[in-house]
PDB file of N, CA and C in Angstrom:
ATOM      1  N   UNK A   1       0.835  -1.193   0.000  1.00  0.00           N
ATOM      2  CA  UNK A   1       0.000   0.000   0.000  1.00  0.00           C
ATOM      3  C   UNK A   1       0.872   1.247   0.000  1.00  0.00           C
ATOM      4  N   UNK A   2       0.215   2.527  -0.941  1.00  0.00           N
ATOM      5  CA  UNK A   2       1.051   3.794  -0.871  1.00  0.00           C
ATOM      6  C   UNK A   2       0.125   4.554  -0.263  1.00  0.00           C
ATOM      7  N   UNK A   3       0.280   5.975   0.178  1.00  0.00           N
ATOM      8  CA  UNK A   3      -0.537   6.483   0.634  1.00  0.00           C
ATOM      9  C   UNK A   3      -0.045   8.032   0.222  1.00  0.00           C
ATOM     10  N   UNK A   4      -1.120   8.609  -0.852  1.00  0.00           N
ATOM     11  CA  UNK A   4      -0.976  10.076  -1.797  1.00  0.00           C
ATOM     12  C   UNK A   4      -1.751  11.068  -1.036  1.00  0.00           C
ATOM     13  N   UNK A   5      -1.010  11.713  -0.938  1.00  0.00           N
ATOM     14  CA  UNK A   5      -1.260  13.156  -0.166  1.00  0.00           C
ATOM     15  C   UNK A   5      -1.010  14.457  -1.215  1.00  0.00           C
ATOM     16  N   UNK A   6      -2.633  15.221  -1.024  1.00  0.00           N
ATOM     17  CA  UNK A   6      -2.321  16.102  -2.154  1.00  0.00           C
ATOM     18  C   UNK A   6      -2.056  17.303  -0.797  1.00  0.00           C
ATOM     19  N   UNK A   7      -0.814  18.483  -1.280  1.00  0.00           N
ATOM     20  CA  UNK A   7      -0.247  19.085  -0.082  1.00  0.00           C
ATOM     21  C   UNK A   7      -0.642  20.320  -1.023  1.00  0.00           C
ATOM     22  N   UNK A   8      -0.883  20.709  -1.857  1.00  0.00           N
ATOM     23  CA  UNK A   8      -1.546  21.525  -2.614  1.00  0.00           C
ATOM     24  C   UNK A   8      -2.902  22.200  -2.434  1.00  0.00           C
ATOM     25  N   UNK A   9      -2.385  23.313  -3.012  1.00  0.00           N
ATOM     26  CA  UNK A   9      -4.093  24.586  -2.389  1.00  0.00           C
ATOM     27  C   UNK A   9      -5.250  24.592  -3.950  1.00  0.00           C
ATOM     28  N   UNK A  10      -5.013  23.091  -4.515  1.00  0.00           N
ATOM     29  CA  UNK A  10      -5.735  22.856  -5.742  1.00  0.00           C
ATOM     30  C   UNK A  10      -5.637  22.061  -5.916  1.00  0.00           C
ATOM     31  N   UNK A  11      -6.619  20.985  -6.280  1.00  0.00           N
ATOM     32  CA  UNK A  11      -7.138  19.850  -7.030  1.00  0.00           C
ATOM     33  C   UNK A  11      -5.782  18.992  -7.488  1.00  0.00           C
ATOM     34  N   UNK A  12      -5.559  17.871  -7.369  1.00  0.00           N
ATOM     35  CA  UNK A  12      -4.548  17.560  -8.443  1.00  0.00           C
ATOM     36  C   UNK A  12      -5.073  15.651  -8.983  1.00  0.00           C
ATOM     37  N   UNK A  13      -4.849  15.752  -9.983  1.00  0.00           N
ATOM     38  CA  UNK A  13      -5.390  14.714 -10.498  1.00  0.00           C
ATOM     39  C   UNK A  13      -4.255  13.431 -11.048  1.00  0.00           C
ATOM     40  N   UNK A  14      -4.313  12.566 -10.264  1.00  0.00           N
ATOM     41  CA  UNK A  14      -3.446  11.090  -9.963  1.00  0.00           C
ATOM     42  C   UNK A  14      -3.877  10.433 -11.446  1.00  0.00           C
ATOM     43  N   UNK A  15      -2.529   9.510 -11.788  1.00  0.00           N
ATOM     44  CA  UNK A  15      -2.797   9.114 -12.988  1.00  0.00           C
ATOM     45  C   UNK A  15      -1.519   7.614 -12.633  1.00  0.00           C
ATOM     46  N   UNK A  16      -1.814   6.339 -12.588  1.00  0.00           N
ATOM     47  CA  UNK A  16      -0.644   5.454 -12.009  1.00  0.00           C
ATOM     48  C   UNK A  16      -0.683   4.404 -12.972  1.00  0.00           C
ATOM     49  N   UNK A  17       0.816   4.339 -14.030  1.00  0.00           N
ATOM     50  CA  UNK A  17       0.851   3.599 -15.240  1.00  0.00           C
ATOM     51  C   UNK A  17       1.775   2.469 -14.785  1.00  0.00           C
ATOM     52  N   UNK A  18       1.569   1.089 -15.368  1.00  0.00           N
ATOM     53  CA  UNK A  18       2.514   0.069 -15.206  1.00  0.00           C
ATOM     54  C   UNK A  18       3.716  -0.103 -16.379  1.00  0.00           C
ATOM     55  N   UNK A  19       4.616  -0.665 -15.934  1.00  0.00           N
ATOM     56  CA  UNK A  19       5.636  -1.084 -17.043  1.00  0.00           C
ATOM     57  C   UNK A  19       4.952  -2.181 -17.707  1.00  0.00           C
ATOM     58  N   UNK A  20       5.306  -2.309 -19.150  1.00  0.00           N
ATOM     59  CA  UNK A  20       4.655  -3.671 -20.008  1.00  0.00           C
ATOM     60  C   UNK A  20       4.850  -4.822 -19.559  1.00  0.00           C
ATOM     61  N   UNK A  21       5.964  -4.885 -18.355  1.00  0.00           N
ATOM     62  CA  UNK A  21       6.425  -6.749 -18.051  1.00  0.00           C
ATOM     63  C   UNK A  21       5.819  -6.553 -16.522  1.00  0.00           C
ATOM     64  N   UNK A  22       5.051  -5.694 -16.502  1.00  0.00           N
ATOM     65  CA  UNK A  22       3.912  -6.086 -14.662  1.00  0.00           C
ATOM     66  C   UNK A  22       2.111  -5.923 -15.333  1.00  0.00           C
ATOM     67  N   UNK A  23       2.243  -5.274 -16.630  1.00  0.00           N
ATOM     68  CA  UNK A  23       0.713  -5.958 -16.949  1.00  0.00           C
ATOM     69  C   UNK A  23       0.049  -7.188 -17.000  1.00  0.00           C
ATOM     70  N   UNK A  24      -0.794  -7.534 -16.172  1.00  0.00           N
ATOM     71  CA  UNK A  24      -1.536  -8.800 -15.877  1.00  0.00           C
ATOM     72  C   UNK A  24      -0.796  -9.577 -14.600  1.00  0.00           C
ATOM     73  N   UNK A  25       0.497  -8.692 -14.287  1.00  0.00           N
ATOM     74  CA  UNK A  25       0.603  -9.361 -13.066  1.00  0.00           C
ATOM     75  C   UNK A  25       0.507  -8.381 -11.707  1.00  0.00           C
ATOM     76  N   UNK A  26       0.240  -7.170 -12.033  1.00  0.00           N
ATOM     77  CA  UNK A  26       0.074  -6.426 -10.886  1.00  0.00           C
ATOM     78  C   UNK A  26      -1.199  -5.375 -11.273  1.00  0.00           C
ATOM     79  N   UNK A  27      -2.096  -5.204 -10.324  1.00  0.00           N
ATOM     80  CA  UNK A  27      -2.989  -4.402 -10.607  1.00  0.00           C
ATOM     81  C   UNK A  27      -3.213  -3.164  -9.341  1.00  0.00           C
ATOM     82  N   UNK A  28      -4.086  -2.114  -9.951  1.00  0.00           N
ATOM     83  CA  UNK A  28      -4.263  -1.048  -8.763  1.00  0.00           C
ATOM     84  C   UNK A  28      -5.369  -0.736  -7.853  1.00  0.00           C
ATOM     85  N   UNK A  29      -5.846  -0.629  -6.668  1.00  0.00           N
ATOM     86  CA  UNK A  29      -6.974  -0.677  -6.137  1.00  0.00           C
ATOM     87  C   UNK A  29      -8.052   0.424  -6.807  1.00  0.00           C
ATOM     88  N   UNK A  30      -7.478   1.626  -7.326  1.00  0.00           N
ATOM     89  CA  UNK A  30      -7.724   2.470  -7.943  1.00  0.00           C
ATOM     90  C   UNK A  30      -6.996   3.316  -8.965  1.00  0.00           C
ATOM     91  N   UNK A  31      -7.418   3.990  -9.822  1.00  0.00           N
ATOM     92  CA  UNK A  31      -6.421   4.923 -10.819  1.00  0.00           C
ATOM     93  C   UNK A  31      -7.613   5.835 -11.606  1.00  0.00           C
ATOM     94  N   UNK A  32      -6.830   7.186 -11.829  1.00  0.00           N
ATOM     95  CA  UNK A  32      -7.225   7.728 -12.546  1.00  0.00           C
ATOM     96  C   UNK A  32      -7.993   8.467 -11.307  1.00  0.00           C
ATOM     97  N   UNK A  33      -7.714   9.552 -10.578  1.00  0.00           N
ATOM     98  CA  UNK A  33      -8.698   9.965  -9.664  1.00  0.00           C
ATOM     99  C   UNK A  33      -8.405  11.189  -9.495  1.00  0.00           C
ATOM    100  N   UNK A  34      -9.117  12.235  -8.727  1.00  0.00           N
ATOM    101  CA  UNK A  34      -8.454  13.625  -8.441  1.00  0.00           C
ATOM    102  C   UNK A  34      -8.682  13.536  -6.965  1.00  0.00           C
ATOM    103  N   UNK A  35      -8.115  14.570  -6.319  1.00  0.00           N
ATOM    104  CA  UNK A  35      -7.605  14.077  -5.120  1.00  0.00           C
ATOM    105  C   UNK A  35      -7.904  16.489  -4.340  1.00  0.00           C
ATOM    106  N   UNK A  36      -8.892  16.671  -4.022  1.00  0.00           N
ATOM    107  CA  UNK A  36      -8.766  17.691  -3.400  1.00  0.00           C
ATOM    108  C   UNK A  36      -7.740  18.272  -2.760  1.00  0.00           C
ATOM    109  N   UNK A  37      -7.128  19.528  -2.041  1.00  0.00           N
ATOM    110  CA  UNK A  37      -6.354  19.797  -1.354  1.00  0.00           C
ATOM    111  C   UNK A  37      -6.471  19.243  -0.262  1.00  0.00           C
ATOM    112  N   UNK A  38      -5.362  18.881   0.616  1.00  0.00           N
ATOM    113  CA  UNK A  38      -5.164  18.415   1.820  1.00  0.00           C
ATOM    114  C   UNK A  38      -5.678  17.025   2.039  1.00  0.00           C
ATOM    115  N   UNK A  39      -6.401  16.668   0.899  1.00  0.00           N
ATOM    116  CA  UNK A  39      -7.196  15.186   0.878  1.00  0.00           C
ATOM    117  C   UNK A  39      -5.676  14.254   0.723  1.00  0.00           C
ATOM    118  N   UNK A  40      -6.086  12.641   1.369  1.00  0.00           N
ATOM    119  CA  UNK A  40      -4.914  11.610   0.982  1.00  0.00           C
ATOM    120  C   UNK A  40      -5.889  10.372   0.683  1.00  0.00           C
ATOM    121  N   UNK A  41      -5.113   9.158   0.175  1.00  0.00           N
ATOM    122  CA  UNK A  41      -5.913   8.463  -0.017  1.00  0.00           C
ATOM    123  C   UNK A  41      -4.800   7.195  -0.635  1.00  0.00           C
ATOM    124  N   UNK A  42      -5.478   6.195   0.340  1.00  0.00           N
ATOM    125  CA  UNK A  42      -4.366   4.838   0.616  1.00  0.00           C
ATOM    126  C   UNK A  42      -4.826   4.009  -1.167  1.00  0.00           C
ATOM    127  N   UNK A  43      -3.763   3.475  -1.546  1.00  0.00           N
ATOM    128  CA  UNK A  43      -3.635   2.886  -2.828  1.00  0.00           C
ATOM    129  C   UNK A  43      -2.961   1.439  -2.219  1.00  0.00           C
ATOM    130  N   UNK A  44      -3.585   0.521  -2.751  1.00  0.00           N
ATOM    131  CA  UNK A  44      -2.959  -1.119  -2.432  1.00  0.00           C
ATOM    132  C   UNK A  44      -2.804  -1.837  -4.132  1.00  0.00           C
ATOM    133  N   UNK A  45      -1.793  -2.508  -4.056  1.00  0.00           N
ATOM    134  CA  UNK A  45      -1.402  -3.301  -5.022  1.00  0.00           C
ATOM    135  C   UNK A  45      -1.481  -4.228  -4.953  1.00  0.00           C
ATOM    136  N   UNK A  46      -1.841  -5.230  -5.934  1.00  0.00           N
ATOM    137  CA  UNK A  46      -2.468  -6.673  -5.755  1.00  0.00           C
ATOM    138  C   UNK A  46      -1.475  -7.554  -6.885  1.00  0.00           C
ATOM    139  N   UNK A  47      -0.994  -8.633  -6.038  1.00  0.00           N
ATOM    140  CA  UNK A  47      -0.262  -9.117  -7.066  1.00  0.00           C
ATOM    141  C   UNK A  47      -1.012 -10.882  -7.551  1.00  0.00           C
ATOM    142  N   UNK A  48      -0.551 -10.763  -9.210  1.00  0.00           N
ATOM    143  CA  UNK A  48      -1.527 -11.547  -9.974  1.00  0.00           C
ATOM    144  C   UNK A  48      -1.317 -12.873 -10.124  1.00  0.00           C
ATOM    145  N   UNK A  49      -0.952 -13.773  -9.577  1.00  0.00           N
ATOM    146  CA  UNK A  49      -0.458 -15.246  -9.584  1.00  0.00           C
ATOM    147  C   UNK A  49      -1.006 -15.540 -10.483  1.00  0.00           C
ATOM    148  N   UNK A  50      -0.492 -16.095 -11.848  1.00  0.00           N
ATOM    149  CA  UNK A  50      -1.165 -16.614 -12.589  1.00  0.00           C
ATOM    150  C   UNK A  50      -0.638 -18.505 -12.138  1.00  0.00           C
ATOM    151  N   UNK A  51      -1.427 -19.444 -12.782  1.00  0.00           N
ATOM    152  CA  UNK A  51      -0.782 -21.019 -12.412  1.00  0.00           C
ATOM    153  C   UNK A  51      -0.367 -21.259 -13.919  1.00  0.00           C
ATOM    154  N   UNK A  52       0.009 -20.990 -14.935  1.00  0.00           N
ATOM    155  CA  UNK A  52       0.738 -20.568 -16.182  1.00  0.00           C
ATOM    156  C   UNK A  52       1.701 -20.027 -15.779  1.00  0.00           C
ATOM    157  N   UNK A  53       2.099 -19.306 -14.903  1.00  0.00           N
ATOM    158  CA  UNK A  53       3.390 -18.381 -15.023  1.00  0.00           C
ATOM    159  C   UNK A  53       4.090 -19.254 -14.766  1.00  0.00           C
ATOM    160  N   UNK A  54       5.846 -18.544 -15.062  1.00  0.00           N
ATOM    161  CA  UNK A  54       6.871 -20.176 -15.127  1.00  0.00           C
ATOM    162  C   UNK A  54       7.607 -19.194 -13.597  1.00  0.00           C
ATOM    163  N   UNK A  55       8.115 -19.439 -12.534  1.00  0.00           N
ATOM    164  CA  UNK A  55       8.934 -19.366 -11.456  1.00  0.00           C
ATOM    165  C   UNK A  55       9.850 -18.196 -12.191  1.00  0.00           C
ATOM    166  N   UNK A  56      10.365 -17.404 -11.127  1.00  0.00           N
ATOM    167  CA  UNK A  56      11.309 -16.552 -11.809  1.00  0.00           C
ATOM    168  C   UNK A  56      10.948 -14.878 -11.377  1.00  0.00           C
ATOM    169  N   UNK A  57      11.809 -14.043 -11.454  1.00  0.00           N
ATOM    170  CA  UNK A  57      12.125 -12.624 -10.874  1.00  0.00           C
ATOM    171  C   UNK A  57      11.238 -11.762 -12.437  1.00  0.00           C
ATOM    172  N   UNK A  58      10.048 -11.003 -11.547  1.00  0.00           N
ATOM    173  CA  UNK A  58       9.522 -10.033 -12.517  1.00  0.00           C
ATOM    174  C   UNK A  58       9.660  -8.613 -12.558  1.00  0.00           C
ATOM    175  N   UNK A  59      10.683  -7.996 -12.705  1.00  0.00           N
ATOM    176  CA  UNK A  59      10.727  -6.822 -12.577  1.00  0.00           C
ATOM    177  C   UNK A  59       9.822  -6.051 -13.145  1.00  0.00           C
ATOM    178  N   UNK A  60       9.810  -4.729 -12.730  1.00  0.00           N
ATOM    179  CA  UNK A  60       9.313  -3.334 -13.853  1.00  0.00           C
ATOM    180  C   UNK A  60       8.928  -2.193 -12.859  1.00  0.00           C
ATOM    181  N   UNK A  61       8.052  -1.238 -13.578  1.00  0.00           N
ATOM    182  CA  UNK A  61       8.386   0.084 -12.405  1.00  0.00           C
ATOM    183  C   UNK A  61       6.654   0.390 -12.380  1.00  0.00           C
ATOM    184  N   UNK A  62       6.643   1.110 -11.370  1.00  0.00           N
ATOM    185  CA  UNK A  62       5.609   1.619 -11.338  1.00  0.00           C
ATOM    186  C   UNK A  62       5.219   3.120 -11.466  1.00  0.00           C
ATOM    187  N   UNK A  63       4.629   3.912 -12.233  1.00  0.00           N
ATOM    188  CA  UNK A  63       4.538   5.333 -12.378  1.00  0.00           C
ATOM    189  C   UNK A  63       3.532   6.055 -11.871  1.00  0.00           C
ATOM    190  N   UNK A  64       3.843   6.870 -11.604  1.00  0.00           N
ATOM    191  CA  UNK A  64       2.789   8.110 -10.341  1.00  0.00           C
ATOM    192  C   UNK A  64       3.008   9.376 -11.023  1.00  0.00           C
ATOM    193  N   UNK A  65       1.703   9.552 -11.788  1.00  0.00           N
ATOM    194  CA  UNK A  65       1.514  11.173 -12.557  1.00  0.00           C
ATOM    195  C   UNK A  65       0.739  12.025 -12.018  1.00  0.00           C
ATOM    196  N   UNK A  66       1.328  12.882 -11.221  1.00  0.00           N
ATOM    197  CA  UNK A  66       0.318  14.446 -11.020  1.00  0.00           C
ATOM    198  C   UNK A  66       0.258  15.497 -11.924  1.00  0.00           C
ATOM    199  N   UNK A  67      -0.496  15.494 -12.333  1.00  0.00           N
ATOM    200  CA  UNK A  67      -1.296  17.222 -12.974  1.00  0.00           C
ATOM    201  C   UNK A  67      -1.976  17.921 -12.310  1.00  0.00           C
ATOM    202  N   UNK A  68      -2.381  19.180 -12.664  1.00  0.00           N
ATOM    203  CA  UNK A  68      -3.432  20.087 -11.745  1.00  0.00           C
ATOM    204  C   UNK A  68      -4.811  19.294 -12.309  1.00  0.00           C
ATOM    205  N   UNK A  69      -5.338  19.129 -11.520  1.00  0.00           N
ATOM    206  CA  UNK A  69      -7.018  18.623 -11.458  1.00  0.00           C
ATOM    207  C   UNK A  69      -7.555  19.260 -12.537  1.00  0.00           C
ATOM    208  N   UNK A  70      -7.430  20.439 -12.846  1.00  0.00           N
ATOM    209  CA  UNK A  70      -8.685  21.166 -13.933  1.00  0.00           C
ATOM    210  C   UNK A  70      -7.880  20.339 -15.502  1.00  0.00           C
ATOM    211  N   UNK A  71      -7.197  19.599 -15.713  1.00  0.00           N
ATOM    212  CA  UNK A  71      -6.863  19.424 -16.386  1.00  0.00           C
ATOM    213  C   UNK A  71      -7.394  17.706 -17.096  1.00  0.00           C
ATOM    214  N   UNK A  72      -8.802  17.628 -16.546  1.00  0.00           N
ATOM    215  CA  UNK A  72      -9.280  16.232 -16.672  1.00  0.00           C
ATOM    216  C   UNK A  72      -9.603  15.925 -18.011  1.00  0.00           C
TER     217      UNK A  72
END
């Protein structure tokens, strides 16, 4: 779990992209949201066991985009 804190005196609007080698194996409790001033709001990650997948180290990154809110 992360936990986003908008510290801003305006709106800002969350945007959280995966790398291509964690699609279908990691997902987000939420995305795509705006987030008021002084508002926070806990994010959990869920990871995707597939019984197909072969054993082995999956890297990749995870991305966290802020913009100003009016910008939806």
């Amino acid at each position: 779990n992360i936990n986003i804190y908008n510290e801003f005196n305006h709106d800002i609007y969350i945007s959280i992209s995966l790398s291509k080698n964690l699609l279908g194996f990691l997902s987000v409790s939420e995305n795509n949201f705006i987030l008021n001033p002084q508002e926070s709001k806990n994010i959990s990650f869920f990871i995707n066991s597939k019984k197909e997948s072969e054993l082995g180290v999956y890297e990749g990154y995870v991305i966290i985009k802020t913009t100003r809110g009016w910008l939806r």
